[in-house]
JSON list of C-alpha atoms in Angstrom, two decimals:
[
{"chain": "A", "resi": 1, "resn": "MET", "atom": "CA", "xyz": [93.95, 87.28, 79.44]},
{"chain": "A", "resi": 2, "resn": "ILE", "atom": "CA", "xyz": [97.26, 85.44, 79.60]},
{"chain": "A", "resi": 3, "resn": "GLU", "atom": "CA", "xyz": [97.98, 83.70, 75.97]},
{"chain": "A", "resi": 4, "resn": "ALA", "atom": "CA", "xyz": [99.40, 80.11, 76.55]},
{"chain": "A", "resi": 5, "resn": "PRO", "atom": "CA", "xyz": [102.96, 79.28, 75.05]},
{"chain": "A", "resi": 6, "resn": "VAL", "atom": "CA", "xyz": [103.34, 77.72, 71.61]},
{"chain": "A", "resi": 7, "resn": "LEU", "atom": "CA", "xyz": [105.62, 75.50, 72.90]},
{"chain": "A", "resi": 8, "resn": "ALA", "atom": "CA", "xyz": [106.19, 74.25, 76.81]},
{"chain": "A", "resi": 9, "resn": "VAL", "atom": "CA", "xyz": [108.96, 71.80, 77.94]},
{"chain": "A", "resi": 10, "resn": "ASP", "atom": "CA", "xyz": [108.42, 70.48, 81.52]},
{"chain": "A", "resi": 11, "resn": "GLY", "atom": "CA", "xyz": [110.66, 68.61, 83.28]},
{"chain": "A", "resi": 12, "resn": "LEU", "atom": "CA", "xyz": [112.35, 66.72, 80.40]},
{"chain": "A", "resi": 13, "resn": "THR", "atom": "CA", "xyz": [114.33, 64.07, 81.40]},
{"chain": "A", "resi": 14, "resn": "VAL", "atom": "CA", "xyz": [116.11, 61.56, 78.56]},
{"chain": "A", "resi": 15, "resn": "TYR", "atom": "CA", "xyz": [118.78, 59.03, 79.76]},
{"chain": "A", "resi": 16, "resn": "PHE", "atom": "CA", "xyz": [121.54, 57.09, 77.44]},
{"chain": "A", "resi": 17, "resn": "ASN", "atom": "CA", "xyz": [123.23, 54.16, 79.05]},
{"chain": "A", "resi": 18, "resn": "GLY", "atom": "CA", "xyz": [121.50, 54.75, 82.41]},
{"chain": "A", "resi": 19, "resn": "ALA", "atom": "CA", "xyz": [122.85, 58.49, 82.84]},
{"chain": "A", "resi": 20, "resn": "PRO", "atom": "CA", "xyz": [120.74, 61.50, 82.18]},
{"chain": "A", "resi": 21, "resn": "ALA", "atom": "CA", "xyz": [121.88, 63.58, 78.84]},
{"chain": "A", "resi": 22, "resn": "ILE", "atom": "CA", "xyz": [119.55, 66.36, 79.77]},
{"chain": "A", "resi": 23, "resn": "ASP", "atom": "CA", "xyz": [117.70, 66.29, 83.43]},
{"chain": "A", "resi": 24, "resn": "THR", "atom": "CA", "xyz": [114.51, 68.25, 84.20]},
{"chain": "A", "resi": 25, "resn": "VAL", "atom": "CA", "xyz": [114.64, 70.88, 81.57]},
{"chain": "A", "resi": 26, "resn": "SER", "atom": "CA", "xyz": [111.93, 73.34, 81.41]},
{"chain": "A", "resi": 27, "resn": "PHE", "atom": "CA", "xyz": [111.12, 76.30, 79.34]},
{"chain": "A", "resi": 28, "resn": "ALA", "atom": "CA", "xyz": [108.13, 78.16, 77.64]},
{"chain": "A", "resi": 29, "resn": "LEU", "atom": "CA", "xyz": [108.04, 79.69, 73.87]},
{"chain": "A", "resi": 30, "resn": "ASN", "atom": "CA", "xyz": [105.66, 82.21, 73.27]},
{"chain": "A", "resi": 31, "resn": "SER", "atom": "CA", "xyz": [104.72, 83.29, 69.75]},
{"chain": "A", "resi": 32, "resn": "GLY", "atom": "CA", "xyz": [107.38, 85.51, 68.35]},
{"chain": "A", "resi": 33, "resn": "ASP", "atom": "CA", "xyz": [109.94, 84.35, 70.80]},
{"chain": "A", "resi": 34, "resn": "ARG", "atom": "CA", "xyz": [113.56, 83.00, 69.47]},
{"chain": "A", "resi": 35, "resn": "VAL", "atom": "CA", "xyz": [116.15, 81.29, 71.79]},
{"chain": "A", "resi": 36, "resn": "ALA", "atom": "CA", "xyz": [119.11, 79.75, 71.06]},
{"chain": "A", "resi": 37, "resn": "ILE", "atom": "CA", "xyz": [120.36, 76.31, 73.02]},
{"chain": "A", "resi": 38, "resn": "ILE", "atom": "CA", "xyz": [124.17, 76.82, 73.75]},
{"chain": "A", "resi": 39, "resn": "GLY", "atom": "CA", "xyz": [126.41, 74.43, 75.30]},
{"chain": "A", "resi": 40, "resn": "PRO", "atom": "CA", "xyz": [129.98, 72.75, 75.01]},
{"chain": "A", "resi": 41, "resn": "ASN", "atom": "CA", "xyz": [129.69, 69.17, 73.09]},
{"chain": "A", "resi": 42, "resn": "GLY", "atom": "CA", "xyz": [127.72, 66.73, 75.16]},
{"chain": "A", "resi": 43, "resn": "ALA", "atom": "CA", "xyz": [125.90, 69.15, 77.07]},
{"chain": "A", "resi": 44, "resn": "GLY", "atom": "CA", "xyz": [122.52, 68.03, 75.60]},
{"chain": "A", "resi": 45, "resn": "LYS", "atom": "CA", "xyz": [121.73, 70.21, 73.06]},
{"chain": "A", "resi": 46, "resn": "SER", "atom": "CA", "xyz": [121.09, 67.79, 70.14]},
{"chain": "A", "resi": 47, "resn": "THR", "atom": "CA", "xyz": [119.35, 65.36, 72.67]},
{"chain": "A", "resi": 48, "resn": "LEU", "atom": "CA", "xyz": [116.96, 67.87, 73.68]},
{"chain": "A", "resi": 49, "resn": "MET", "atom": "CA", "xyz": [115.99, 68.77, 69.65]},
{"chain": "A", "resi": 50, "resn": "LEU", "atom": "CA", "xyz": [115.77, 65.05, 68.73]},
{"chain": "A", "resi": 51, "resn": "THR", "atom": "CA", "xyz": [113.28, 64.49, 71.76]},
{"chain": "A", "resi": 52, "resn": "LEU", "atom": "CA", "xyz": [111.28, 67.66, 70.93]},
{"chain": "A", "resi": 53, "resn": "SER", "atom": "CA", "xyz": [110.76, 66.10, 67.37]},
{"chain": "A", "resi": 54, "resn": "GLY", "atom": "CA", "xyz": [109.94, 62.95, 68.90]},
{"chain": "A", "resi": 55, "resn": "ILE", "atom": "CA", "xyz": [112.97, 60.99, 67.55]},
{"chain": "A", "resi": 56, "resn": "LEU", "atom": "CA", "xyz": [113.83, 60.23, 71.13]},
{"chain": "A", "resi": 57, "resn": "LYS", "atom": "CA", "xyz": [111.76, 59.20, 73.58]},
{"chain": "A", "resi": 58, "resn": "PRO", "atom": "CA", "xyz": [112.05, 60.86, 77.32]},
{"chain": "A", "resi": 59, "resn": "GLN", "atom": "CA", "xyz": [112.02, 59.29, 80.65]},
{"chain": "A", "resi": 60, "resn": "ARG", "atom": "CA", "xyz": [109.71, 61.66, 81.97]},
{"chain": "A", "resi": 61, "resn": "GLY", "atom": "CA", "xyz": [108.82, 65.45, 81.27]},
{"chain": "A", "resi": 62, "resn": "SER", "atom": "CA", "xyz": [105.90, 66.83, 79.01]},
{"chain": "A", "resi": 63, "resn": "VAL", "atom": "CA", "xyz": [106.45, 68.82, 75.72]},
{"chain": "A", "resi": 64, "resn": "LYS", "atom": "CA", "xyz": [103.30, 70.67, 74.77]},
{"chain": "A", "resi": 65, "resn": "PHE", "atom": "CA", "xyz": [102.76, 72.47, 71.12]},
{"chain": "A", "resi": 66, "resn": "GLU", "atom": "CA", "xyz": [99.99, 74.97, 71.11]},
{"chain": "A", "resi": 67, "resn": "GLY", "atom": "CA", "xyz": [98.54, 73.18, 74.17]},
{"chain": "A", "resi": 68, "resn": "GLU", "atom": "CA", "xyz": [98.79, 69.64, 72.67]},
{"chain": "A", "resi": 69, "resn": "GLU", "atom": "CA", "xyz": [101.07, 66.99, 74.32]},
{"chain": "A", "resi": 70, "resn": "LEU", "atom": "CA", "xyz": [103.99, 65.52, 71.78]},
{"chain": "A", "resi": 71, "resn": "ILE", "atom": "CA", "xyz": [105.45, 63.17, 74.06]},
{"chain": "A", "resi": 72, "resn": "GLY", "atom": "CA", "xyz": [104.36, 59.66, 72.40]},
{"chain": "A", "resi": 73, "resn": "LYS", "atom": "CA", "xyz": [103.59, 61.07, 69.06]},
{"chain": "A", "resi": 74, "resn": "THR", "atom": "CA", "xyz": [105.96, 60.01, 65.95]},
{"chain": "A", "resi": 75, "resn": "PRO", "atom": "CA", "xyz": [108.06, 62.51, 64.34]},
{"chain": "A", "resi": 76, "resn": "ALA", "atom": "CA", "xyz": [105.65, 62.56, 61.21]},
{"chain": "A", "resi": 77, "resn": "ASP", "atom": "CA", "xyz": [102.91, 63.51, 63.51]},
{"chain": "A", "resi": 78, "resn": "ILE", "atom": "CA", "xyz": [105.07, 66.41, 65.36]},
{"chain": "A", "resi": 79, "resn": "VAL", "atom": "CA", "xyz": [105.75, 67.56, 61.72]},
{"chain": "A", "resi": 80, "resn": "SER", "atom": "CA", "xyz": [102.08, 67.57, 60.80]},
{"chain": "A", "resi": 81, "resn": "ARG", "atom": "CA", "xyz": [101.19, 69.74, 63.40]},
{"chain": "A", "resi": 82, "resn": "GLY", "atom": "CA", "xyz": [104.21, 72.15, 62.56]},
{"chain": "A", "resi": 83, "resn": "MET", "atom": "CA", "xyz": [106.97, 71.56, 64.52]},
{"chain": "A", "resi": 84, "resn": "ALA", "atom": "CA", "xyz": [110.33, 70.43, 62.74]},
{"chain": "A", "resi": 85, "resn": "LEU", "atom": "CA", "xyz": [114.00, 69.67, 63.37]},
{"chain": "A", "resi": 86, "resn": "VAL", "atom": "CA", "xyz": [116.17, 71.45, 60.70]},
{"chain": "A", "resi": 87, "resn": "PRO", "atom": "CA", "xyz": [119.14, 68.82, 61.25]},
{"chain": "A", "resi": 88, "resn": "GLU", "atom": "CA", "xyz": [122.80, 69.79, 60.93]},
{"chain": "A", "resi": 89, "resn": "ASN", "atom": "CA", "xyz": [123.58, 70.88, 57.58]},
{"chain": "A", "resi": 90, "resn": "ARG", "atom": "CA", "xyz": [125.58, 68.33, 56.29]},
{"chain": "A", "resi": 91, "resn": "LEU", "atom": "CA", "xyz": [122.28, 66.13, 56.01]},
{"chain": "A", "resi": 92, "resn": "VAL", "atom": "CA", "xyz": [121.19, 67.40, 52.67]},
{"chain": "A", "resi": 93, "resn": "PHE", "atom": "CA", "xyz": [120.40, 64.75, 50.05]},
{"chain": "A", "resi": 94, "resn": "PRO", "atom": "CA", "xyz": [123.20, 64.90, 47.93]},
{"chain": "A", "resi": 95, "resn": "ALA", "atom": "CA", "xyz": [121.87, 62.57, 45.22]},
{"chain": "A", "resi": 96, "resn": "LEU", "atom": "CA", "xyz": [118.75, 65.18, 44.86]},
{"chain": "A", "resi": 97, "resn": "THR", "atom": "CA", "xyz": [118.99, 68.49, 42.99]},
{"chain": "A", "resi": 98, "resn": "VAL", "atom": "CA", "xyz": [118.87, 71.88, 45.13]},
{"chain": "A", "resi": 99, "resn": "ARG", "atom": "CA", "xyz": [115.39, 72.42, 44.21]},
{"chain": "A", "resi": 100, "resn": "GLU", "atom": "CA", "xyz": [114.50, 68.58, 45.35]},
{"chain": "A", "resi": 101, "resn": "ASN", "atom": "CA", "xyz": [116.15, 69.26, 48.36]},
{"chain": "A", "resi": 102, "resn": "LEU", "atom": "CA", "xyz": [114.23, 72.23, 49.11]},
{"chain": "A", "resi": 103, "resn": "MET", "atom": "CA", "xyz": [111.11, 70.44, 48.19]},
{"chain": "A", "resi": 104, "resn": "ALA", "atom": "CA", "xyz": [111.47, 67.53, 50.32]},
{"chain": "A", "resi": 105, "resn": "GLY", "atom": "CA", "xyz": [110.50, 69.87, 53.36]},
{"chain": "A", "resi": 106, "resn": "ALA", "atom": "CA", "xyz": [107.24, 70.36, 51.85]},
{"chain": "A", "resi": 107, "resn": "TYR", "atom": "CA", "xyz": [106.22, 66.62, 51.15]},
{"chain": "A", "resi": 108, "resn": "ARG", "atom": "CA", "xyz": [103.31, 67.06, 53.16]},
{"chain": "A", "resi": 109, "resn": "ARG", "atom": "CA", "xyz": [102.14, 70.36, 51.51]},
{"chain": "A", "resi": 110, "resn": "LYS", "atom": "CA", "xyz": [99.34, 70.00, 48.90]},
{"chain": "A", "resi": 111, "resn": "ASP", "atom": "CA", "xyz": [99.66, 73.35, 47.60]},
{"chain": "A", "resi": 112, "resn": "ARG", "atom": "CA", "xyz": [102.14, 73.09, 44.92]},
{"chain": "A", "resi": 113, "resn": "ALA", "atom": "CA", "xyz": [101.93, 76.68, 43.62]},
{"chain": "A", "resi": 114, "resn": "ALA", "atom": "CA", "xyz": [102.54, 77.89, 46.80]},
{"chain": "A", "resi": 115, "resn": "ILE", "atom": "CA", "xyz": [105.33, 75.85, 47.39]},
{"chain": "A", "resi": 116, "resn": "ALA", "atom": "CA", "xyz": [106.86, 77.04, 43.86]},
{"chain": "A", "resi": 117, "resn": "GLY", "atom": "CA", "xyz": [106.27, 80.67, 45.11]},
{"chain": "A", "resi": 118, "resn": "ASP", "atom": "CA", "xyz": [107.99, 80.08, 48.57]},
{"chain": "A", "resi": 119, "resn": "ILE", "atom": "CA", "xyz": [111.09, 78.42, 46.66]},
{"chain": "A", "resi": 120, "resn": "GLU", "atom": "CA", "xyz": [111.11, 81.52, 44.24]},
{"chain": "A", "resi": 121, "resn": "HIS", "atom": "CA", "xyz": [110.61, 84.07, 47.07]},
{"chain": "A", "resi": 122, "resn": "GLN", "atom": "CA", "xyz": [113.73, 81.96, 48.76]},
{"chain": "A", "resi": 123, "resn": "LEU", "atom": "CA", "xyz": [115.97, 82.17, 45.18]},
{"chain": "A", "resi": 124, "resn": "ASP", "atom": "CA", "xyz": [115.18, 86.11, 44.98]},
{"chain": "A", "resi": 125, "resn": "ARG", "atom": "CA", "xyz": [116.51, 86.39, 48.52]},
{"chain": "A", "resi": 126, "resn": "PHE", "atom": "CA", "xyz": [119.78, 84.30, 47.70]},
{"chain": "A", "resi": 127, "resn": "PRO", "atom": "CA", "xyz": [120.36, 84.87, 44.22]},
{"chain": "A", "resi": 128, "resn": "ARG", "atom": "CA", "xyz": [123.31, 82.51, 43.87]},
{"chain": "A", "resi": 129, "resn": "LEU", "atom": "CA", "xyz": [121.52, 79.99, 45.05]},
{"chain": "A", "resi": 130, "resn": "ARG", "atom": "CA", "xyz": [119.26, 79.98, 41.66]},
{"chain": "A", "resi": 131, "resn": "VAL", "atom": "CA", "xyz": [122.68, 79.02, 39.89]},
{"chain": "A", "resi": 132, "resn": "TRP", "atom": "CA", "xyz": [122.45, 75.84, 41.55]},
{"chain": "A", "resi": 133, "resn": "ILE", "atom": "CA", "xyz": [119.08, 75.10, 41.45]},
{"chain": "A", "resi": 134, "resn": "GLY", "atom": "CA", "xyz": [119.18, 72.40, 39.00]},
{"chain": "A", "resi": 135, "resn": "ARG", "atom": "CA", "xyz": [122.29, 70.66, 39.92]},
{"chain": "A", "resi": 136, "resn": "ALA", "atom": "CA", "xyz": [122.62, 67.32, 42.08]},
{"chain": "A", "resi": 137, "resn": "GLY", "atom": "CA", "xyz": [125.05, 65.16, 42.97]},
{"chain": "A", "resi": 138, "resn": "THR", "atom": "CA", "xyz": [128.40, 67.70, 43.09]},
{"chain": "A", "resi": 139, "resn": "ASP", "atom": "CA", "xyz": [130.19, 68.61, 45.92]},
{"chain": "A", "resi": 140, "resn": "ALA", "atom": "CA", "xyz": [129.78, 72.48, 45.07]},
{"chain": "A", "resi": 141, "resn": "ALA", "atom": "CA", "xyz": [125.88, 71.91, 44.99]},
{"chain": "A", "resi": 142, "resn": "ARG", "atom": "CA", "xyz": [125.90, 70.39, 48.45]},
{"chain": "A", "resi": 143, "resn": "GLN", "atom": "CA", "xyz": [128.12, 73.14, 49.90]},
{"chain": "A", "resi": 144, "resn": "VAL", "atom": "CA", "xyz": [125.77, 75.90, 48.32]},
{"chain": "A", "resi": 145, "resn": "LEU", "atom": "CA", "xyz": [122.77, 73.82, 50.39]},
{"chain": "A", "resi": 146, "resn": "GLU", "atom": "CA", "xyz": [124.90, 73.49, 53.43]},
{"chain": "A", "resi": 147, "resn": "ARG", "atom": "CA", "xyz": [125.47, 77.13, 53.45]},
{"chain": "A", "resi": 148, "resn": "PHE", "atom": "CA", "xyz": [122.15, 78.22, 52.75]},
{"chain": "A", "resi": 149, "resn": "ALA", "atom": "CA", "xyz": [120.75, 75.64, 55.22]},
{"chain": "A", "resi": 150, "resn": "GLY", "atom": "CA", "xyz": [122.11, 77.42, 58.22]},
{"chain": "A", "resi": 151, "resn": "SER", "atom": "CA", "xyz": [124.92, 76.84, 60.74]},
{"chain": "A", "resi": 152, "resn": "ALA", "atom": "CA", "xyz": [126.40, 73.46, 61.58]},
{"chain": "A", "resi": 153, "resn": "ALA", "atom": "CA", "xyz": [124.10, 72.99, 64.58]},
{"chain": "A", "resi": 154, "resn": "PRO", "atom": "CA", "xyz": [120.56, 71.69, 64.42]},
{"chain": "A", "resi": 155, "resn": "ALA", "atom": "CA", "xyz": [117.78, 74.04, 64.65]},
{"chain": "A", "resi": 156, "resn": "PHE", "atom": "CA", "xyz": [114.11, 74.02, 65.11]},
{"chain": "A", "resi": 157, "resn": "ALA", "atom": "CA", "xyz": [111.22, 75.87, 63.05]},
{"chain": "A", "resi": 158, "resn": "VAL", "atom": "CA", "xyz": [108.04, 76.23, 64.43]},
{"chain": "A", "resi": 159, "resn": "SER", "atom": "CA", "xyz": [104.97, 77.19, 62.42]},
{"chain": "A", "resi": 160, "resn": "GLY", "atom": "CA", "xyz": [101.64, 77.62, 64.11]},
{"chain": "A", "resi": 161, "resn": "ALA", "atom": "CA", "xyz": [99.77, 77.62, 60.91]},
{"chain": "A", "resi": 162, "resn": "GLY", "atom": "CA", "xyz": [100.98, 73.91, 60.34]},
{"chain": "A", "resi": 163, "resn": "ASP", "atom": "CA", "xyz": [102.51, 74.59, 57.09]},
{"chain": "A", "resi": 164, "resn": "LEU", "atom": "CA", "xyz": [106.09, 74.36, 57.73]},
{"chain": "A", "resi": 165, "resn": "ASP", "atom": "CA", "xyz": [108.40, 73.84, 54.85]},
{"chain": "A", "resi": 166, "resn": "GLN", "atom": "CA", "xyz": [111.88, 73.56, 54.07]},
{"chain": "A", "resi": 167, "resn": "THR", "atom": "CA", "xyz": [112.06, 77.14, 52.17]},
{"chain": "A", "resi": 168, "resn": "SER", "atom": "CA", "xyz": [110.49, 78.78, 55.22]},
{"chain": "A", "resi": 169, "resn": "ALA", "atom": "CA", "xyz": [113.02, 76.68, 57.59]},
{"chain": "A", "resi": 170, "resn": "ILE", "atom": "CA", "xyz": [116.29, 77.81, 55.30]},
{"chain": "A", "resi": 171, "resn": "THR", "atom": "CA", "xyz": [116.82, 80.99, 57.22]},
{"chain": "A", "resi": 172, "resn": "CYS", "atom": "CA", "xyz": [116.37, 79.64, 60.52]},
{"chain": "A", "resi": 173, "resn": "ARG", "atom": "CA", "xyz": [120.06, 79.50, 62.03]},
{"chain": "A", "resi": 174, "resn": "ALA", "atom": "CA", "xyz": [121.19, 77.90, 65.11]},
{"chain": "A", "resi": 175, "resn": "ALA", "atom": "CA", "xyz": [117.99, 79.25, 67.17]},
{"chain": "A", "resi": 176, "resn": "GLY", "atom": "CA", "xyz": [114.68, 78.30, 67.30]},
{"chain": "A", "resi": 177, "resn": "ARG", "atom": "CA", "xyz": [111.96, 80.29, 65.66]},
{"chain": "A", "resi": 178, "resn": "VAL", "atom": "CA", "xyz": [108.27, 80.51, 66.46]},
{"chain": "A", "resi": 179, "resn": "ALA", "atom": "CA", "xyz": [106.24, 82.36, 63.52]},
{"chain": "A", "resi": 180, "resn": "ASP", "atom": "CA", "xyz": [102.83, 83.47, 64.04]}
]
């Protein structure tokens, strides 16, 4: 039996000022697939990511996640289904501590003990991050968060279990990740 893709994009077209920013983009990602969207400035990479996350509305096309159409859904609805945009690394919250920034990605989760465990797991993986965990509002803390958030490009993290949080997305660098 052929398994349906986790993410299927078909004929996606988005216009800016009457001109197509992306035109009839189609692809499918199966569980375990990894993909990088690569191109020069203005090629539509960010437009694609913002459209997949529900921030931009396409003129036509379809985006299905686990078989469910996402076009017309709000970004919050899309996140609650398990797919989120990990924005450019400059978009951390500088007034929050490093821990609070990590927790911001888990705001829809109710399992506080598991969230704490996820953060501890990341701190074990990246021991230098632990030094900055309680600091906020400093350039050094912001730079540390940015470094651990990945590259300068936006990325997508997808979790079929619907429990995506910033701590799992933190290792998702410049490429989409589809996890079982």
